Coordinates of C-alpha atoms in Angstrom, one line a residue:
Chain C
M1 CA 44.4 -45.8 6.9
S2 CA 42.8 -48.4 8.0
D3 CA 39.8 -46.1 8.8
N4 CA 39.1 -46.1 5.2
N5 CA 36.0 -49.0 5.8
K6 CA 35.7 -47.5 9.0
S7 CA 32.0 -48.4 9.6
P8 CA 30.1 -45.7 11.6
D9 CA 27.4 -46.7 14.4
M10 CA 24.3 -46.5 12.7
A11 CA 22.8 -46.9 15.3
E12 CA 24.3 -44.3 17.5
I13 CA 24.0 -41.6 14.7
Q14 CA 19.8 -42.4 14.4
N15 CA 19.8 -41.9 18.5
L16 CA 21.4 -38.8 17.7
L17 CA 19.7 -37.4 15.0
N18 CA 16.2 -37.6 17.0
L19 CA 18.1 -36.4 19.6
E20 CA 18.5 -33.3 18.2
A21 CA 14.8 -33.3 17.0
R22 CA 13.7 -33.9 20.6
Y23 CA 15.6 -31.0 21.7
L24 CA 14.7 -28.6 18.7
N25 CA 11.0 -29.8 19.4
S26 CA 11.2 -29.0 23.0
A27 CA 13.1 -25.5 22.2
D28 CA 15.9 -27.0 25.0
F29 CA 18.8 -24.9 22.9
D30 CA 21.5 -25.7 25.8
K31 CA 20.9 -29.6 25.4
W32 CA 20.9 -28.8 21.9
I33 CA 24.1 -26.5 21.4
S34 CA 25.6 -29.4 23.5
L35 CA 25.1 -32.2 20.6
Y36 CA 27.6 -29.7 18.4
T37 CA 31.2 -29.2 18.3
E38 CA 32.7 -25.9 19.5
D39 CA 33.3 -25.2 16.1
G40 CA 29.9 -26.4 14.8
I41 CA 27.7 -24.6 12.4
Y42 CA 24.4 -24.9 11.3
W43 CA 23.8 -23.5 7.8
M44 CA 20.6 -23.5 5.5
P45 CA 21.4 -22.3 2.3
L46 CA 19.1 -20.3 0.1
D47 CA 19.9 -22.3 -3.1
S48 CA 20.3 -26.2 -3.3
E49 CA 23.0 -25.6 -5.5
Q50 CA 25.4 -23.6 -2.9
T51 CA 28.3 -25.1 -1.7
D52 CA 30.8 -21.6 -0.4
P53 CA 28.3 -20.5 2.9
E54 CA 30.9 -17.3 2.3
A55 CA 30.2 -16.5 -1.0
H56 CA 26.4 -16.3 -1.3
D57 CA 24.1 -15.2 0.9
S58 CA 21.9 -17.8 3.3
I59 CA 19.0 -18.0 5.4
F60 CA 20.7 -18.6 8.3
Y61 CA 24.2 -19.6 8.7
E62 CA 25.1 -19.3 12.8
D63 CA 28.4 -20.8 15.1
R64 CA 27.9 -21.0 18.7
T65 CA 27.9 -17.5 19.4
L66 CA 25.2 -16.7 17.5
M67 CA 23.7 -19.9 18.8
E68 CA 23.8 -18.5 22.7
V69 CA 22.3 -15.1 21.3
R70 CA 19.5 -17.1 19.8
K71 CA 18.8 -18.9 22.8
R72 CA 18.6 -15.8 24.6
N73 CA 16.3 -14.3 22.4
F74 CA 13.7 -16.9 22.0
D75 CA 10.9 -15.7 24.1
H76 CA 12.8 -12.7 24.8
Q77 CA 10.1 -10.4 27.0
L78 CA 11.2 -7.7 24.6
S79 CA 10.8 -9.0 21.3
P80 CA 7.5 -8.2 19.8
S81 CA 7.7 -11.7 17.4
M82 CA 8.2 -13.8 20.6
Q83 CA 5.2 -12.9 21.5
Y84 CA 3.4 -15.6 20.3
P85 CA 4.1 -19.6 21.1
V86 CA 7.0 -21.0 18.2
R87 CA 5.9 -24.6 18.5
S88 CA 7.5 -27.4 16.3
S89 CA 7.5 -30.8 15.5
R90 CA 10.2 -32.6 13.2
I91 CA 10.4 -36.2 11.5
I92 CA 13.0 -37.7 10.1
S93 CA 13.9 -40.6 7.9
D94 CA 16.0 -42.8 5.2
V95 CA 19.3 -41.8 7.5
H96 CA 22.0 -43.2 5.8
L97 CA 26.0 -42.7 5.1
H98 CA 26.7 -40.4 2.5
K99 CA 30.5 -40.7 2.9
Y100 CA 33.1 -40.9 5.1
E101 CA 36.2 -38.3 4.7
T102 CA 39.3 -39.5 5.9
D103 CA 41.3 -36.4 6.1
S104 CA 38.4 -34.9 8.7
D105 CA 37.3 -38.2 9.8
T106 CA 34.0 -37.2 9.2
Y107 CA 31.1 -39.1 8.4
I108 CA 28.6 -37.0 6.1
I109 CA 25.0 -38.5 6.8
N110 CA 21.8 -37.8 4.2
S111 CA 18.2 -37.7 5.5
S112 CA 14.8 -36.2 5.1
F113 CA 12.8 -34.7 7.2
Q114 CA 9.2 -32.9 7.2
A115 CA 9.3 -29.9 10.4
V116 CA 6.2 -28.7 11.1
L117 CA 6.4 -25.1 12.7
F118 CA 3.5 -23.5 14.6
Y119 CA 3.7 -19.7 14.5
K120 CA 0.6 -17.7 14.2
E121 CA -0.5 -20.1 11.8
Q122 CA 1.3 -23.9 10.9
T123 CA 3.7 -24.1 8.1
V124 CA 5.2 -27.5 6.6
Y125 CA 8.8 -27.5 6.2
A126 CA 10.6 -30.3 4.3
G127 CA 13.5 -31.0 2.7
N128 CA 17.3 -32.5 2.9
Y129 CA 19.6 -32.8 6.0
Q130 CA 23.1 -33.3 5.7
H131 CA 25.1 -33.6 9.2
H132 CA 28.9 -34.0 9.4
L133 CA 29.4 -35.5 12.5
Q134 CA 33.1 -36.1 14.3
V135 CA 33.9 -38.8 16.8
T136 CA 34.8 -37.2 20.0
D137 CA 35.3 -38.6 23.5
S138 CA 31.6 -38.3 24.3
G139 CA 30.5 -39.9 21.1
Y140 CA 29.3 -38.3 17.8
K141 CA 29.5 -34.6 17.6
I142 CA 27.6 -32.5 14.7
K143 CA 30.8 -30.1 13.7
L144 CA 28.2 -28.7 10.9
K145 CA 24.5 -29.2 9.5
R146 CA 23.3 -28.3 6.8
V147 CA 19.8 -28.2 5.7
D148 CA 18.3 -27.8 2.2
L149 CA 14.0 -26.3 2.4
L150 CA 12.6 -27.9 -0.6
N151 CA 11.3 -23.5 -1.0
A152 CA 14.4 -22.1 0.1
D153 CA 14.7 -19.9 -2.9
M154 CA 10.4 -19.4 -2.6
P155 CA 8.8 -16.6 -0.7
L156 CA 8.9 -16.9 3.3
P157 CA 7.4 -16.6 6.2
P158 CA 9.5 -15.8 9.6
I159 CA 11.4 -19.0 10.7
M160 CA 11.4 -18.6 14.1
I161 CA 13.7 -21.6 15.5
Y162 CA 16.2 -24.0 14.0
I163 CA 14.6 -26.3 11.8
Chain B
M1 CA -13.7 3.2 -9.6
S2 CA -15.9 4.9 -7.0
L3 CA -13.2 7.1 -4.9
S4 CA -13.1 10.4 -5.7
I5 CA -9.7 12.9 -5.8
D6 CA -11.4 15.1 -3.7
E7 CA -12.2 11.7 -1.2
I8 CA -8.7 10.4 -1.6
Q9 CA -7.4 14.2 -0.2
Q10 CA -9.6 14.0 2.6
L11 CA -7.4 10.4 3.7
V12 CA -4.3 12.6 4.4
E13 CA -3.4 15.3 6.3
P14 CA 0.1 17.2 7.1
A15 CA 0.4 15.2 10.5
R16 CA -1.5 12.1 10.5
V17 CA -3.0 9.3 7.7
H18 CA -6.4 7.8 7.9
S19 CA -6.3 3.9 8.0
S20 CA -7.8 3.0 5.4
V21 CA -5.3 3.7 3.3
Y22 CA -3.1 0.8 4.8
V23 CA -6.6 -2.0 4.5
D24 CA -8.9 -0.5 1.6
E25 CA -8.5 -2.8 -1.6
E26 CA -10.0 -0.2 -3.9
L27 CA -6.8 2.4 -2.6
F28 CA -4.7 -0.6 -3.3
Q29 CA -6.1 -0.7 -6.8
L30 CA -5.7 2.9 -7.3
E31 CA -1.9 2.8 -5.9
M32 CA -0.9 -0.1 -8.6
E33 CA -2.3 2.5 -11.7
R34 CA -0.9 5.7 -10.2
I35 CA 2.0 5.2 -8.3
W36 CA 3.3 1.7 -9.3
G37 CA 2.2 3.0 -12.7
R38 CA 3.7 5.8 -13.0
S39 CA 6.9 6.2 -11.2
W40 CA 10.1 4.6 -12.0
I41 CA 10.0 1.0 -10.3
Y42 CA 13.5 -0.4 -9.3
V43 CA 13.3 -4.1 -11.9
G44 CA 16.7 -5.7 -11.4
H45 CA 20.5 -5.6 -11.7
E46 CA 22.8 -5.9 -14.5
S47 CA 24.7 -8.5 -13.6
Q48 CA 21.6 -10.6 -12.8
V49 CA 21.0 -11.0 -17.0
K50 CA 25.1 -10.4 -17.9
N51 CA 24.7 -12.5 -21.0
P52 CA 22.7 -12.0 -24.1
G53 CA 19.2 -13.7 -23.4
D54 CA 20.0 -13.9 -20.1
Y55 CA 16.7 -13.3 -18.3
Y56 CA 15.0 -12.9 -15.1
T57 CA 11.0 -12.4 -14.6
T58 CA 10.0 -10.1 -11.7
S59 CA 6.9 -7.8 -11.4
I60 CA 6.2 -4.1 -11.4
G61 CA 3.1 -3.4 -9.1
T62 CA 0.7 -6.4 -10.0
Y63 CA 2.0 -6.6 -13.4
P64 CA 4.3 -9.9 -14.5
V65 CA 7.7 -7.9 -16.6
I66 CA 10.8 -9.9 -17.6
L67 CA 14.0 -8.4 -17.6
I68 CA 16.3 -9.9 -20.5
R69 CA 19.1 -9.0 -22.7
D70 CA 18.9 -9.1 -26.1
A71 CA 19.8 -12.1 -27.5
K72 CA 21.4 -9.9 -30.9
S73 CA 21.9 -6.3 -29.5
K74 CA 22.3 -7.1 -25.9
S75 CA 20.9 -4.2 -24.9
L76 CA 18.2 -4.3 -22.1
H77 CA 14.5 -4.5 -22.5
V78 CA 11.9 -5.1 -19.8
L79 CA 8.7 -6.8 -21.8
H80 CA 5.4 -7.3 -20.3
N81 CA 5.2 -11.3 -19.7
R82 CA 2.6 -12.4 -21.3
C83 CA 1.5 -13.6 -24.4
G84 CA -0.1 -11.6 -27.0
H85 CA -2.3 -14.2 -28.1
R86 CA -4.4 -15.2 -25.4
G87 CA -2.5 -13.5 -22.8
A88 CA -0.8 -16.0 -20.8
I89 CA 2.1 -15.5 -18.9
V90 CA 5.0 -16.9 -21.3
T91 CA 7.5 -18.0 -18.6
Q92 CA 7.2 -18.8 -15.3
R93 CA 10.9 -19.5 -13.9
Q94 CA 12.3 -17.4 -12.3
C95 CA 15.6 -16.6 -14.1
G96 CA 17.2 -18.4 -17.2
N97 CA 18.4 -17.8 -21.0
A98 CA 16.6 -18.4 -24.4
G99 CA 17.6 -17.5 -27.9
V100 CA 13.8 -16.2 -28.2
L101 CA 10.6 -17.2 -25.8
R102 CA 8.1 -19.6 -26.4
C103 CA 4.5 -19.4 -25.2
P104 CA 4.1 -23.1 -23.8
Y105 CA 0.0 -23.1 -24.8
H106 CA -0.2 -22.2 -28.5
G107 CA 4.0 -22.1 -29.5
W108 CA 3.6 -18.7 -30.3
T109 CA 7.3 -17.2 -30.1
Y110 CA 9.3 -14.1 -29.6
K111 CA 12.1 -12.6 -30.3
T112 CA 14.3 -11.7 -27.0
D113 CA 13.4 -8.3 -27.7
G114 CA 9.4 -8.8 -27.3
S115 CA 8.7 -9.0 -31.0
I116 CA 6.8 -11.8 -33.0
H117 CA 9.5 -14.5 -34.1
A118 CA 6.9 -16.9 -35.6
I119 CA 3.6 -18.6 -34.9
P120 CA 2.4 -21.9 -35.7
H121 CA 0.2 -22.4 -38.1
V122 CA -0.2 -18.8 -39.8
G123 CA -2.4 -19.0 -42.7
G124 CA -5.3 -19.4 -39.9
Y125 CA -4.9 -15.3 -39.9
K126 CA -4.9 -15.2 -43.7
D127 CA -7.7 -12.2 -44.5
T128 CA -7.6 -11.1 -40.3
E129 CA -7.2 -8.0 -38.7
F130 CA -4.2 -9.8 -37.2
D131 CA -0.9 -7.8 -38.1
K132 CA 2.9 -10.1 -36.6
N133 CA 4.5 -6.5 -36.7
D134 CA 1.6 -4.7 -35.0
E135 CA 3.0 -4.3 -31.1
E136 CA -0.6 -5.3 -29.5
F137 CA 0.0 -9.3 -30.7
S138 CA 4.3 -8.7 -29.2
M139 CA 5.2 -9.5 -26.0
K140 CA 4.8 -5.2 -25.2
K141 CA 8.3 -3.7 -24.0
L142 CA 7.4 -1.1 -21.1
P143 CA 7.9 2.1 -22.7
R144 CA 10.6 3.5 -20.5
V145 CA 13.7 1.5 -19.1
E146 CA 17.3 3.2 -18.4
V147 CA 19.6 1.7 -16.4
Y148 CA 21.5 4.0 -13.6
R149 CA 25.3 2.1 -12.7
G150 CA 23.7 -1.4 -13.1
F151 CA 20.8 -0.4 -11.5
V152 CA 17.4 -0.8 -13.6
F153 CA 14.6 0.8 -13.5
A154 CA 11.5 0.7 -15.8
C155 CA 7.8 2.5 -15.6
L156 CA 5.0 1.1 -16.9
S157 CA 3.9 4.5 -18.6
E158 CA 5.4 6.7 -21.1
D159 CA 4.5 9.9 -19.0
V160 CA 7.5 10.1 -16.9
E161 CA 10.8 12.4 -16.4
D162 CA 14.0 10.9 -16.8
L163 CA 15.3 8.5 -14.2
S164 CA 18.7 10.7 -13.4
D165 CA 15.4 13.8 -12.4
F166 CA 13.3 10.8 -10.8
L167 CA 16.1 10.0 -8.9
G168 CA 17.7 13.2 -7.8
E169 CA 20.0 13.2 -4.9
I170 CA 19.4 9.1 -4.5
A171 CA 21.5 8.8 -7.2
D172 CA 24.2 9.7 -4.6
T173 CA 23.6 6.7 -2.7
I174 CA 24.1 4.4 -6.3
D175 CA 27.2 6.2 -6.8
N176 CA 28.0 6.0 -3.3
M177 CA 27.6 1.8 -3.2
C178 CA 29.4 1.5 -6.6
D179 CA 32.5 3.8 -5.2
R180 CA 33.2 1.9 -2.8
S181 CA 34.3 -0.7 -5.2
P182 CA 38.2 -0.2 -6.1
E183 CA 36.6 -0.5 -10.2
G184 CA 34.1 1.2 -9.7
E185 CA 31.2 -1.4 -10.1
V186 CA 29.4 -3.6 -7.8
E187 CA 27.1 -7.5 -8.9
V188 CA 24.8 -9.8 -7.8
T189 CA 26.2 -12.5 -4.9
G190 CA 23.9 -14.9 -6.3
L191 CA 20.7 -15.4 -8.4
N192 CA 18.3 -15.7 -6.1
C193 CA 17.8 -13.0 -3.0
H194 CA 16.0 -13.4 0.6
R195 CA 11.7 -13.2 -0.4
F196 CA 10.7 -12.4 2.8
I197 CA 6.6 -12.8 2.9
H198 CA 5.3 -9.5 5.0
P199 CA 1.8 -10.0 5.8
C200 CA 1.1 -6.5 5.8
N201 CA 0.1 -3.3 3.7
W202 CA 3.4 -2.2 1.4
K203 CA 3.8 1.0 2.9
F204 CA 4.4 -0.1 6.6
F205 CA 7.8 -1.1 5.4
L206 CA 8.9 2.1 4.0
E207 CA 7.6 3.8 6.7
N208 CA 9.8 1.8 8.6
L209 CA 13.1 2.7 7.4
H210 CA 13.6 6.6 8.8
D211 CA 11.4 5.6 11.8
A212 CA 14.1 5.9 14.5
M213 CA 11.9 6.0 17.5
H214 CA 11.7 2.2 17.2
P215 CA 15.4 -0.1 17.2
M216 CA 15.9 0.3 20.9
C217 CA 12.3 -1.1 21.6
A218 CA 11.3 -3.5 19.1
H219 CA 15.2 -4.7 18.4
A220 CA 15.6 -4.3 22.3
G221 CA 15.5 -7.9 22.7
T222 CA 18.2 -9.6 20.2
S223 CA 20.5 -6.3 21.6
D224 CA 19.9 -7.4 24.6
A225 CA 20.5 -11.4 24.0
V226 CA 24.1 -10.6 22.3
R227 CA 24.9 -8.2 25.4
S228 CA 23.8 -11.0 27.6
Y229 CA 25.9 -13.3 25.6
L230 CA 29.5 -11.2 25.4
S231 CA 29.2 -10.8 29.1
T232 CA 29.6 -14.3 29.6
M233 CA 33.0 -14.3 27.4
P234 CA 36.1 -14.2 29.3
E235 CA 37.5 -10.5 30.0
G236 CA 39.5 -9.3 26.9
T237 CA 38.2 -11.4 24.3
S238 CA 37.5 -9.5 21.2
P239 CA 33.7 -9.6 20.6
P240 CA 32.5 -11.6 18.0
P241 CA 32.0 -10.0 14.1
E242 CA 28.0 -10.2 15.0
A243 CA 28.6 -7.2 17.4
E244 CA 29.1 -4.6 14.9
I245 CA 26.6 -5.0 13.1
I246 CA 23.4 -5.6 16.4
D247 CA 24.8 -2.9 18.2
P248 CA 23.5 0.3 16.5
F249 CA 20.4 -1.3 16.8
A250 CA 20.5 -0.5 20.5
G251 CA 21.9 2.9 20.2
S252 CA 20.2 5.9 21.6
Y253 CA 17.4 8.0 21.3
D254 CA 20.6 11.3 20.8
F255 CA 22.7 8.8 18.4
F256 CA 19.4 8.8 16.2
D257 CA 18.7 12.0 16.4
S258 CA 22.0 13.5 15.6
M259 CA 22.2 11.5 12.5
G260 CA 19.7 13.2 11.2
V261 CA 16.8 12.1 8.6
T262 CA 16.2 14.2 5.4
G263 CA 13.0 13.9 3.2
L264 CA 13.1 14.6 -0.6
D265 CA 10.9 15.2 -4.0
K266 CA 8.8 12.3 -4.8
G267 CA 8.7 10.5 -1.3
H268 CA 12.7 9.4 -1.3
G269 CA 14.3 10.3 1.5
Y270 CA 17.5 8.8 3.9
M271 CA 18.9 8.6 7.1
G272 CA 22.4 10.0 8.2
G273 CA 24.2 11.4 5.6
K274 CA 27.7 12.0 7.2
K275 CA 27.3 9.3 9.8
S276 CA 24.9 6.3 10.0
I277 CA 24.8 2.7 11.9
F278 CA 27.7 1.9 9.6
S279 CA 30.1 4.9 10.6
H280 CA 31.6 2.7 13.0
Y281 CA 32.5 -0.1 11.1
E282 CA 35.7 -1.6 11.2
M283 CA 38.0 -0.5 8.5
Y284 CA 40.5 -3.4 6.7
P285 CA 43.9 -2.2 6.0
E286 CA 43.7 -4.6 3.2
Y287 CA 40.9 -2.8 1.5
L288 CA 41.9 1.1 1.9
E289 CA 45.1 -0.1 0.5
A290 CA 43.2 -1.2 -2.5
M291 CA 40.6 1.8 -2.3
Y292 CA 44.2 4.1 -1.9
S293 CA 45.6 2.9 -5.3
A294 CA 42.1 3.1 -7.2
Y295 CA 41.4 6.8 -6.3
G296 CA 44.1 8.3 -4.2
K297 CA 43.5 9.1 -0.8
E298 CA 41.5 12.2 -0.9
R299 CA 39.0 10.5 -3.0
T300 CA 39.1 7.1 -0.4
E301 CA 38.0 9.7 2.0
E302 CA 35.8 11.1 0.7
I303 CA 33.5 7.8 -0.5
L304 CA 34.1 6.5 2.9
S305 CA 32.9 9.6 4.4
F306 CA 29.7 9.6 3.2
N307 CA 27.0 7.4 5.2
R308 CA 23.9 7.3 4.5
H309 CA 21.6 4.6 6.2
N310 CA 18.5 3.1 4.1
A311 CA 18.3 5.2 1.2
C312 CA 13.8 5.5 0.2
C313 CA 13.6 5.1 -3.5
Y314 CA 9.9 5.2 -3.3
P315 CA 8.1 3.6 -3.9
S316 CA 10.3 0.7 -5.1
S317 CA 13.0 0.1 -3.2
T318 CA 16.0 1.5 0.1
I319 CA 19.4 1.4 -0.6
R320 CA 22.1 0.9 1.7
D321 CA 25.6 2.3 0.0
G322 CA 27.5 1.0 3.2
I323 CA 26.4 -2.3 3.7
Q324 CA 26.0 -3.1 -0.2
S325 CA 22.4 -4.2 -0.5
I326 CA 18.8 -3.3 -2.0
R327 CA 15.4 -4.3 -0.5
V328 CA 12.4 -4.3 -3.2
L329 CA 9.2 -4.2 -2.1
R330 CA 6.6 -6.2 -4.4
P331 CA 3.1 -6.1 -3.4
V332 CA 0.9 -8.7 -3.3
S333 CA -2.2 -7.4 -2.1
V334 CA -3.4 -4.7 -0.2
D335 CA -2.1 -6.5 2.7
S336 CA 0.5 -8.6 1.2
T337 CA 3.9 -7.8 0.2
I338 CA 7.1 -9.7 -0.5
I339 CA 10.1 -7.9 0.2
E340 CA 13.2 -9.3 -1.3
S341 CA 16.6 -8.6 -0.5
W342 CA 19.9 -8.4 -2.9
T343 CA 23.4 -8.2 -1.5
F344 CA 26.1 -6.7 -3.7
R345 CA 29.6 -7.7 -4.2
L346 CA 32.2 -4.8 -4.4
K347 CA 34.4 -5.6 -7.5
G348 CA 37.5 -5.1 -6.7
A349 CA 37.1 -5.2 -2.7
P350 CA 39.0 -8.2 -0.4
E351 CA 36.2 -11.0 0.3
K352 CA 36.0 -9.8 4.2
L353 CA 33.9 -7.1 2.6
L354 CA 31.5 -9.7 1.4
Q355 CA 31.1 -11.6 3.9
R356 CA 30.4 -8.6 6.4
T357 CA 27.5 -7.7 3.7
L358 CA 26.4 -11.1 3.8
R359 CA 26.4 -11.1 7.2
Y360 CA 24.3 -8.2 8.2
S361 CA 21.6 -9.2 5.3
R362 CA 21.4 -12.6 6.9
L363 CA 21.5 -10.9 10.9
I364 CA 18.8 -8.7 10.1
N365 CA 16.7 -8.9 6.4
S366 CA 16.6 -12.5 6.1
P367 CA 13.5 -14.6 7.2
G368 CA 15.9 -16.8 9.4
S369 CA 16.8 -13.4 11.2
M370 CA 16.1 -12.2 14.4
V371 CA 15.4 -8.5 13.3
G372 CA 13.5 -8.7 10.7
P373 CA 10.6 -10.7 12.1
D374 CA 10.8 -8.0 15.3
D375 CA 9.8 -4.7 12.9
L376 CA 7.3 -7.4 10.5
D377 CA 5.2 -8.2 14.3
C378 CA 5.2 -4.4 14.7
Y379 CA 3.6 -3.2 10.6
Y380 CA 1.4 -6.5 11.4
R381 CA -0.7 -5.2 14.5
I382 CA -1.3 -1.8 12.8
Q383 CA -2.5 -3.6 9.7
E384 CA -4.3 -5.7 12.3
S385 CA -5.7 -2.6 14.1
A386 CA -6.5 -1.1 10.7
K387 CA -8.2 -4.1 9.6
S388 CA -10.5 -4.2 12.2
K389 CA -11.0 -0.2 12.4
S390 CA -10.3 0.4 16.0
I391 CA -7.6 2.8 15.1
E392 CA -9.1 5.2 12.5
W393 CA -6.1 7.9 12.4
I394 CA -2.9 7.3 12.6
D395 CA -0.7 10.0 14.0
L396 CA 2.6 11.3 12.5
Q397 CA 3.5 14.6 13.9
R398 CA 6.7 14.3 15.7
Y399 CA 9.1 17.8 15.2
F400 CA 5.9 18.0 13.1
G401 CA 6.3 22.3 11.8
Q402 CA 10.3 22.7 12.8
D403 CA 11.6 20.8 9.2
I404 CA 15.0 23.1 7.9
K405 CA 13.6 23.7 4.3
D406 CA 16.2 24.1 2.0
D407 CA 15.5 24.5 -1.3
D408 CA 13.7 20.5 -2.2
K409 CA 14.7 18.9 0.8
D410 CA 13.7 19.1 4.4
T411 CA 15.3 17.8 7.1
A412 CA 15.3 17.5 11.2
P413 CA 16.4 15.1 13.8
G414 CA 16.7 11.5 13.7
T415 CA 13.5 10.8 15.4
S416 CA 11.3 13.0 13.5
D417 CA 8.0 11.6 11.3
L418 CA 9.0 13.7 9.0
A419 CA 10.6 10.8 6.5
I420 CA 7.1 9.6 6.9
R421 CA 4.7 12.9 6.5
N422 CA 7.1 13.7 3.0
Q423 CA 6.1 9.8 1.4
Y424 CA 2.5 11.1 2.0
K425 CA 3.2 13.8 -0.1
A426 CA 4.1 12.5 -2.6
W427 CA 1.7 9.5 -2.4
L428 CA -1.4 12.7 -2.1
N429 CA 0.2 14.0 -5.2
Y430 CA 0.5 10.7 -7.3
M431 CA -3.2 9.7 -6.3
S432 CA -4.5 13.1 -7.3
R433 CA -4.0 12.4 -10.5
E434 CA -6.1 11.0 -12.7
A435 CA -6.2 8.9 -16.0

């Protein structure tokens, strides 16, 4: 397949990652979910060595169903933990093509990030993102976003929004 | 210490507790000595240290300890994680494997049983009172270590009953978790667990385990979010697997009352027995088949009809037989506690069961879950009130005076405050014993 050397449109990918960060910064879950494929997954492992989300525990491993539930839970008036403002801001850098998987026509994009979450107090999260992107009729869509926190295996406060 | 036994006893009444038990620094230090220092504390699971020399570092109360498998005899030891020389913590690694343990400060090395292996430039101790064989200079062994079906407990004090006497009926919960494996054994699903920071006193976490008046209120947001999403699904669609886990959190008061709550000796307790929030879980045919061939039909049904929720092994852990998890309390200070959540694989069972265990852990116990932060926020609110002294006494009288007594246990409708009153009975017993 000549696709082997298919080079991605890095400008468009950079734009997608920025949009994703912007939607989360403004807690706009509808727009955020629309960036994912129907079977898209958001995954935050407990351990950066982890390769199989079904064999080990994870901090997050959520499909569209859970994204939809979380959207409805966010800011829910009956939730005690949601009575406080949840504010966040993300910076992404070093966005680059890790590899192209011919079989699944997937671009694997690595980047590093810093996210500041304000929930009762200000907390900095940092680490690496890995986005598995598929080309669809409406451009690149996220099939999997893996978030490896620097301190995933350390004691953590509640993480009130996707990082 | 300035608090007398008499003063301590005035903090706990039969149906209310003084709010200083959550905020007083001196009481916290006394709890570490008299409760955490004198009872069996859950340390870890054998499967975390499978091979000779494997170790795992943790704490008992505020003491750093290390669980290690002897490199020669392969038996398990729990050692104080501090050098016999100047007292430095010997290893700061979470887990690993070592033939000898080496203190990085002056290079004293220890065998895996804690005894001294070698000391650099040892001549300097000639004609002093230093004695290589004196336990004082070793990485001291904890005086009591016992294993119950793979679950390792230790006690800082020699003076404690045998583990099986301490566990009492809680052993049935450990048995049931193991028996749910066709091979009769469980193992940890990874060397990491959730470590969830709780900015509150350790006792709030235990008190909430059998507080059946809160799920339908504190978790109403999450169950409403699930319901609201399900209502958008086309009719006839089968609900997502998360639904069976979240559903019971919106259970009615009658549902929880009918589960019942039991208080045992030493502050232990549990909800349910035959019925729990796990008893309606889908039964996978391939699992039943594996269980039938291991145990036969009758015994399988007996095992699977046992259903407790949050068996509390006071003061250090809470076990869920039906979903194979244990949560472990690590008190840090009077207003800070780390809650660890460990998940277990049922050996010989289909992967689907492990997947459900992990799904439950992510949905309910992960710092990223929607349910855990709501519980935590409720404890935090009482912690803040106690700290500000805006509340003096905390009430515990739901169904007070109506417990059904049977030998060494009391039972009540599930929404009773029985379990909390029972925990304070044990608290008072421990705290009333001076050194």
